[in-house]
């Protein structure tokens, strides 16, 4: 069987769209990056024939305080880059849904509003006590083993690498209330 997909000219001259929400998301292809409690990642798309050079992105947790990000760049028709947004006020709502929408493409009115908004249900990261013990056992190839603990600002709290084979390492940490990422 065969399929042929063809496209005609753009339906609009000025139209920005939300393409997808990468984090926070429950989408299967992004599972390894979620749950998330720091910087959301979305993809925007130019679905108009005019070069897209600026855009306002409004985003946050549904029912909570929304944040605004002013994007600038050069986006041709059907290009879809990912945008890393600053951390919103995650604790301003307890609805487990992220919402983002685009507006003011090139400082003007978007000609097609039906592709401007995306909603993404998500899982909340586990909340752990402030005192934690990280126990890490290396295998026979310790050069293949490492882990890093970072806070929401990207500051390294623990960086463990270059250990001895078949050895258990324990790190005790007392953390402040923040969002942390462990990379193993």
PDB file of C-alpha atoms in Angstrom:
ATOM      1  CA  UNK A   1       0.000   0.000   0.000  1.00  0.00           C
ATOM      2  CA  UNK A   2       1.069   3.595  -0.503  1.00  0.00           C
ATOM      3  CA  UNK A   3       0.113   6.948   0.869  1.00  0.00           C
ATOM      4  CA  UNK A   4       0.709  10.309  -0.712  1.00  0.00           C
ATOM      5  CA  UNK A   5       0.447  13.431   1.397  1.00  0.00           C
ATOM      6  CA  UNK A   6       0.631  16.789  -0.322  1.00  0.00           C
ATOM      7  CA  UNK A   7       0.340  20.317   0.992  1.00  0.00           C
ATOM      8  CA  UNK A   8      -0.923  23.406  -0.700  1.00  0.00           C
ATOM      9  CA  UNK A   9      -0.052  26.965   0.186  1.00  0.00           C
ATOM     10  CA  UNK A  10      -0.551  28.165   3.778  1.00  0.00           C
ATOM     11  CA  UNK A  11      -4.152  28.981   4.716  1.00  0.00           C
ATOM     12  CA  UNK A  12      -3.073  32.005   6.740  1.00  0.00           C
ATOM     13  CA  UNK A  13      -0.390  34.647   6.454  1.00  0.00           C
ATOM     14  CA  UNK A  14       0.070  35.094  10.219  1.00  0.00           C
ATOM     15  CA  UNK A  15      -0.639  32.060  12.377  1.00  0.00           C
ATOM     16  CA  UNK A  16       1.366  30.697  15.293  1.00  0.00           C
ATOM     17  CA  UNK A  17       0.468  27.369  16.878  1.00  0.00           C
ATOM     18  CA  UNK A  18       1.290  25.207  19.855  1.00  0.00           C
ATOM     19  CA  UNK A  19       2.750  21.971  18.448  1.00  0.00           C
ATOM     20  CA  UNK A  20       3.244  19.845  21.615  1.00  0.00           C
ATOM     21  CA  UNK A  21       4.094  19.918  25.309  1.00  0.00           C
ATOM     22  CA  UNK A  22       7.183  17.839  26.060  1.00  0.00           C
ATOM     23  CA  UNK A  23       7.361  18.499  29.793  1.00  0.00           C
ATOM     24  CA  UNK A  24       5.278  18.287  31.899  1.00  0.00           C
ATOM     25  CA  UNK A  25       3.432  15.552  30.068  1.00  0.00           C
ATOM     26  CA  UNK A  26       2.054  12.026  30.300  1.00  0.00           C
ATOM     27  CA  UNK A  27       2.823  11.330  26.625  1.00  0.00           C
ATOM     28  CA  UNK A  28       4.568   7.987  26.174  1.00  0.00           C
ATOM     29  CA  UNK A  29       7.392   9.329  24.003  1.00  0.00           C
ATOM     30  CA  UNK A  30       8.362  11.816  26.742  1.00  0.00           C
ATOM     31  CA  UNK A  31       8.000   9.519  29.769  1.00  0.00           C
ATOM     32  CA  UNK A  32      11.723   9.476  30.572  1.00  0.00           C
ATOM     33  CA  UNK A  33      11.641  13.265  31.043  1.00  0.00           C
ATOM     34  CA  UNK A  34       8.605  13.311  33.340  1.00  0.00           C
ATOM     35  CA  UNK A  35       7.424  13.953  36.002  1.00  0.00           C
ATOM     36  CA  UNK A  36       8.809  17.454  36.104  1.00  0.00           C
ATOM     37  CA  UNK A  37       8.703  20.346  38.563  1.00  0.00           C
ATOM     38  CA  UNK A  38      11.069  22.868  37.004  1.00  0.00           C
ATOM     39  CA  UNK A  39      11.328  24.293  33.457  1.00  0.00           C
ATOM     40  CA  UNK A  40       8.549  23.300  31.009  1.00  0.00           C
ATOM     41  CA  UNK A  41       9.508  22.459  27.419  1.00  0.00           C
ATOM     42  CA  UNK A  42       7.049  23.111  24.601  1.00  0.00           C
ATOM     43  CA  UNK A  43       7.180  23.260  20.810  1.00  0.00           C
ATOM     44  CA  UNK A  44       5.726  26.163  18.870  1.00  0.00           C
ATOM     45  CA  UNK A  45       4.989  26.124  15.146  1.00  0.00           C
ATOM     46  CA  UNK A  46       4.651  28.686  12.386  1.00  0.00           C
ATOM     47  CA  UNK A  47       1.562  27.709  10.392  1.00  0.00           C
ATOM     48  CA  UNK A  48       1.398  31.000   8.497  1.00  0.00           C
ATOM     49  CA  UNK A  49       3.215  32.056   5.344  1.00  0.00           C
ATOM     50  CA  UNK A  50       4.867  35.085   7.016  1.00  0.00           C
ATOM     51  CA  UNK A  51       8.207  34.645   8.785  1.00  0.00           C
ATOM     52  CA  UNK A  52       7.477  34.455  12.544  1.00  0.00           C
ATOM     53  CA  UNK A  53       9.861  36.682  14.518  1.00  0.00           C
ATOM     54  CA  UNK A  54       8.129  37.206  17.867  1.00  0.00           C
ATOM     55  CA  UNK A  55       5.453  35.596  19.967  1.00  0.00           C
ATOM     56  CA  UNK A  56       3.980  35.728  23.459  1.00  0.00           C
ATOM     57  CA  UNK A  57       3.661  32.417  25.310  1.00  0.00           C
ATOM     58  CA  UNK A  58       1.401  32.286  28.369  1.00  0.00           C
ATOM     59  CA  UNK A  59       1.688  29.145  30.492  1.00  0.00           C
ATOM     60  CA  UNK A  60       1.277  27.567  33.900  1.00  0.00           C
ATOM     61  CA  UNK A  61      -0.702  25.122  35.956  1.00  0.00           C
ATOM     62  CA  UNK A  62      -4.445  25.180  35.161  1.00  0.00           C
ATOM     63  CA  UNK A  63      -6.299  27.297  37.694  1.00  0.00           C
ATOM     64  CA  UNK A  64      -3.067  28.863  38.970  1.00  0.00           C
ATOM     65  CA  UNK A  65      -0.904  31.901  38.354  1.00  0.00           C
ATOM     66  CA  UNK A  66       0.065  32.110  34.709  1.00  0.00           C
ATOM     67  CA  UNK A  67       3.538  33.129  33.515  1.00  0.00           C
ATOM     68  CA  UNK A  68       4.433  34.951  30.297  1.00  0.00           C
ATOM     69  CA  UNK A  69       7.447  34.434  28.037  1.00  0.00           C
ATOM     70  CA  UNK A  70       8.264  36.626  25.033  1.00  0.00           C
ATOM     71  CA  UNK A  71       9.861  34.463  22.341  1.00  0.00           C
ATOM     72  CA  UNK A  72      11.915  35.967  19.498  1.00  0.00           C
ATOM     73  CA  UNK A  73      13.593  34.263  16.555  1.00  0.00           C
ATOM     74  CA  UNK A  74      13.142  33.516  12.849  1.00  0.00           C
ATOM     75  CA  UNK A  75      10.647  30.764  12.145  1.00  0.00           C
ATOM     76  CA  UNK A  76       9.704  29.810   8.577  1.00  0.00           C
ATOM     77  CA  UNK A  77       6.450  28.114   7.538  1.00  0.00           C
ATOM     78  CA  UNK A  78       5.937  24.744   9.346  1.00  0.00           C
ATOM     79  CA  UNK A  79       9.138  25.011  11.404  1.00  0.00           C
ATOM     80  CA  UNK A  80       8.626  23.789  14.969  1.00  0.00           C
ATOM     81  CA  UNK A  81      11.405  24.461  17.515  1.00  0.00           C
ATOM     82  CA  UNK A  82      11.305  23.468  21.168  1.00  0.00           C
ATOM     83  CA  UNK A  83      11.246  26.315  23.688  1.00  0.00           C
ATOM     84  CA  UNK A  84      12.447  25.969  27.285  1.00  0.00           C
ATOM     85  CA  UNK A  85      10.282  28.190  29.478  1.00  0.00           C
ATOM     86  CA  UNK A  86      11.232  29.668  32.863  1.00  0.00           C
ATOM     87  CA  UNK A  87       9.835  27.801  35.858  1.00  0.00           C
ATOM     88  CA  UNK A  88       6.208  28.823  36.536  1.00  0.00           C
ATOM     89  CA  UNK A  89       4.479  29.043  39.926  1.00  0.00           C
ATOM     90  CA  UNK A  90       3.846  25.288  40.240  1.00  0.00           C
ATOM     91  CA  UNK A  91       2.386  25.587  43.743  1.00  0.00           C
ATOM     92  CA  UNK A  92      -0.238  28.190  42.725  1.00  0.00           C
ATOM     93  CA  UNK A  93      -2.756  25.431  41.917  1.00  0.00           C
ATOM     94  CA  UNK A  94      -3.325  21.768  42.680  1.00  0.00           C
ATOM     95  CA  UNK A  95      -4.823  20.885  39.282  1.00  0.00           C
ATOM     96  CA  UNK A  96      -2.565  18.332  37.558  1.00  0.00           C
ATOM     97  CA  UNK A  97      -2.810  19.953  34.135  1.00  0.00           C
ATOM     98  CA  UNK A  98      -0.368  22.275  32.378  1.00  0.00           C
ATOM     99  CA  UNK A  99      -1.747  24.796  29.907  1.00  0.00           C
ATOM    100  CA  UNK A 100       0.148  26.933  27.384  1.00  0.00           C
ATOM    101  CA  UNK A 101      -1.033  29.229  24.646  1.00  0.00           C
ATOM    102  CA  UNK A 102       0.552  31.492  22.066  1.00  0.00           C
ATOM    103  CA  UNK A 103      -0.574  34.980  21.100  1.00  0.00           C
ATOM    104  CA  UNK A 104       0.532  38.179  19.368  1.00  0.00           C
ATOM    105  CA  UNK A 105       2.587  36.648  16.524  1.00  0.00           C
ATOM    106  CA  UNK A 106       4.878  39.424  15.247  1.00  0.00           C
ATOM    107  CA  UNK A 107       2.960  41.753  17.595  1.00  0.00           C
ATOM    108  CA  UNK A 108      -0.269  41.312  15.610  1.00  0.00           C
ATOM    109  CA  UNK A 109      -3.518  39.313  15.848  1.00  0.00           C
ATOM    110  CA  UNK A 110      -3.273  35.569  15.176  1.00  0.00           C
ATOM    111  CA  UNK A 111      -5.510  34.701  12.196  1.00  0.00           C
ATOM    112  CA  UNK A 112      -6.486  31.212  13.451  1.00  0.00           C
ATOM    113  CA  UNK A 113      -7.113  30.809  17.194  1.00  0.00           C
ATOM    114  CA  UNK A 114      -8.041  27.100  17.255  1.00  0.00           C
ATOM    115  CA  UNK A 115      -4.395  25.919  17.308  1.00  0.00           C
ATOM    116  CA  UNK A 116      -3.144  28.413  19.905  1.00  0.00           C
ATOM    117  CA  UNK A 117      -3.718  26.407  23.128  1.00  0.00           C
ATOM    118  CA  UNK A 118      -2.588  23.021  24.417  1.00  0.00           C
ATOM    119  CA  UNK A 119      -3.423  21.328  27.710  1.00  0.00           C
ATOM    120  CA  UNK A 120      -1.232  18.583  29.103  1.00  0.00           C
ATOM    121  CA  UNK A 121      -2.155  16.384  32.077  1.00  0.00           C
ATOM    122  CA  UNK A 122       0.868  15.456  34.165  1.00  0.00           C
ATOM    123  CA  UNK A 123       2.001  13.520  37.215  1.00  0.00           C
ATOM    124  CA  UNK A 124       3.317  15.341  40.252  1.00  0.00           C
ATOM    125  CA  UNK A 125       6.866  14.368  41.264  1.00  0.00           C
ATOM    126  CA  UNK A 126       7.261  12.519  44.549  1.00  0.00           C
ATOM    127  CA  UNK A 127       7.726  14.728  47.604  1.00  0.00           C
ATOM    128  CA  UNK A 128      10.449  13.339  49.824  1.00  0.00           C
ATOM    129  CA  UNK A 129      11.662  14.316  53.298  1.00  0.00           C
ATOM    130  CA  UNK A 130      14.516  16.808  53.469  1.00  0.00           C
ATOM    131  CA  UNK A 131      16.969  14.264  54.898  1.00  0.00           C
ATOM    132  CA  UNK A 132      17.865  11.595  52.338  1.00  0.00           C
ATOM    133  CA  UNK A 133      20.498   8.918  52.002  1.00  0.00           C
ATOM    134  CA  UNK A 134      21.607   8.106  48.462  1.00  0.00           C
ATOM    135  CA  UNK A 135      22.986   4.589  48.288  1.00  0.00           C
ATOM    136  CA  UNK A 136      24.828   3.734  45.104  1.00  0.00           C
ATOM    137  CA  UNK A 137      26.585   0.475  44.221  1.00  0.00           C
ATOM    138  CA  UNK A 138      28.974   0.320  41.301  1.00  0.00           C
ATOM    139  CA  UNK A 139      29.206  -2.685  38.999  1.00  0.00           C
ATOM    140  CA  UNK A 140      32.358  -4.337  37.587  1.00  0.00           C
ATOM    141  CA  UNK A 141      32.966  -1.349  35.295  1.00  0.00           C
ATOM    142  CA  UNK A 142      32.955   1.689  37.607  1.00  0.00           C
ATOM    143  CA  UNK A 143      33.841   4.077  34.775  1.00  0.00           C
ATOM    144  CA  UNK A 144      30.311   3.377  33.463  1.00  0.00           C
ATOM    145  CA  UNK A 145      28.715   4.420  36.781  1.00  0.00           C
ATOM    146  CA  UNK A 146      27.909   7.936  37.978  1.00  0.00           C
ATOM    147  CA  UNK A 147      25.103  10.052  39.345  1.00  0.00           C
ATOM    148  CA  UNK A 148      24.422  13.733  39.828  1.00  0.00           C
ATOM    149  CA  UNK A 149      21.871  15.512  42.027  1.00  0.00           C
ATOM    150  CA  UNK A 150      20.931  19.067  40.949  1.00  0.00           C
ATOM    151  CA  UNK A 151      18.524  21.661  42.308  1.00  0.00           C
ATOM    152  CA  UNK A 152      16.002  23.614  40.183  1.00  0.00           C
ATOM    153  CA  UNK A 153      18.613  26.248  39.304  1.00  0.00           C
ATOM    154  CA  UNK A 154      20.986  23.563  37.979  1.00  0.00           C
ATOM    155  CA  UNK A 155      23.406  23.764  40.907  1.00  0.00           C
ATOM    156  CA  UNK A 156      25.162  20.443  41.532  1.00  0.00           C
ATOM    157  CA  UNK A 157      24.496  19.101  45.028  1.00  0.00           C
ATOM    158  CA  UNK A 158      26.171  15.701  44.533  1.00  0.00           C
ATOM    159  CA  UNK A 159      28.374  14.490  41.679  1.00  0.00           C
ATOM    160  CA  UNK A 160      29.591  10.913  42.045  1.00  0.00           C
ATOM    161  CA  UNK A 161      31.881   9.485  39.352  1.00  0.00           C
ATOM    162  CA  UNK A 162      35.109   7.490  39.075  1.00  0.00           C
ATOM    163  CA  UNK A 163      34.531   5.022  41.910  1.00  0.00           C
ATOM    164  CA  UNK A 164      35.908   1.581  42.687  1.00  0.00           C
ATOM    165  CA  UNK A 165      34.295  -1.557  41.204  1.00  0.00           C
ATOM    166  CA  UNK A 166      31.617  -3.356  43.279  1.00  0.00           C
ATOM    167  CA  UNK A 167      31.581  -0.755  46.045  1.00  0.00           C
ATOM    168  CA  UNK A 168      28.637   0.787  47.912  1.00  0.00           C
ATOM    169  CA  UNK A 169      28.685   4.574  48.331  1.00  0.00           C
ATOM    170  CA  UNK A 170      26.350   6.461  50.675  1.00  0.00           C
ATOM    171  CA  UNK A 171      25.719  10.199  50.562  1.00  0.00           C
ATOM    172  CA  UNK A 172      23.510  11.871  53.187  1.00  0.00           C
ATOM    173  CA  UNK A 173      21.908  15.155  52.143  1.00  0.00           C
ATOM    174  CA  UNK A 174      19.581  17.615  53.861  1.00  0.00           C
ATOM    175  CA  UNK A 175      17.702  19.477  51.163  1.00  0.00           C
ATOM    176  CA  UNK A 176      15.614  22.643  51.216  1.00  0.00           C
ATOM    177  CA  UNK A 177      12.131  22.711  49.680  1.00  0.00           C
ATOM    178  CA  UNK A 178      12.902  22.774  45.932  1.00  0.00           C
ATOM    179  CA  UNK A 179      12.727  20.696  42.772  1.00  0.00           C
ATOM    180  CA  UNK A 180      15.638  18.290  42.377  1.00  0.00           C
ATOM    181  CA  UNK A 181      16.783  16.119  39.475  1.00  0.00           C
ATOM    182  CA  UNK A 182      18.800  12.918  39.748  1.00  0.00           C
ATOM    183  CA  UNK A 183      20.726  11.814  36.643  1.00  0.00           C
ATOM    184  CA  UNK A 184      21.993   8.256  36.861  1.00  0.00           C
TER     185      UNK A 184
END
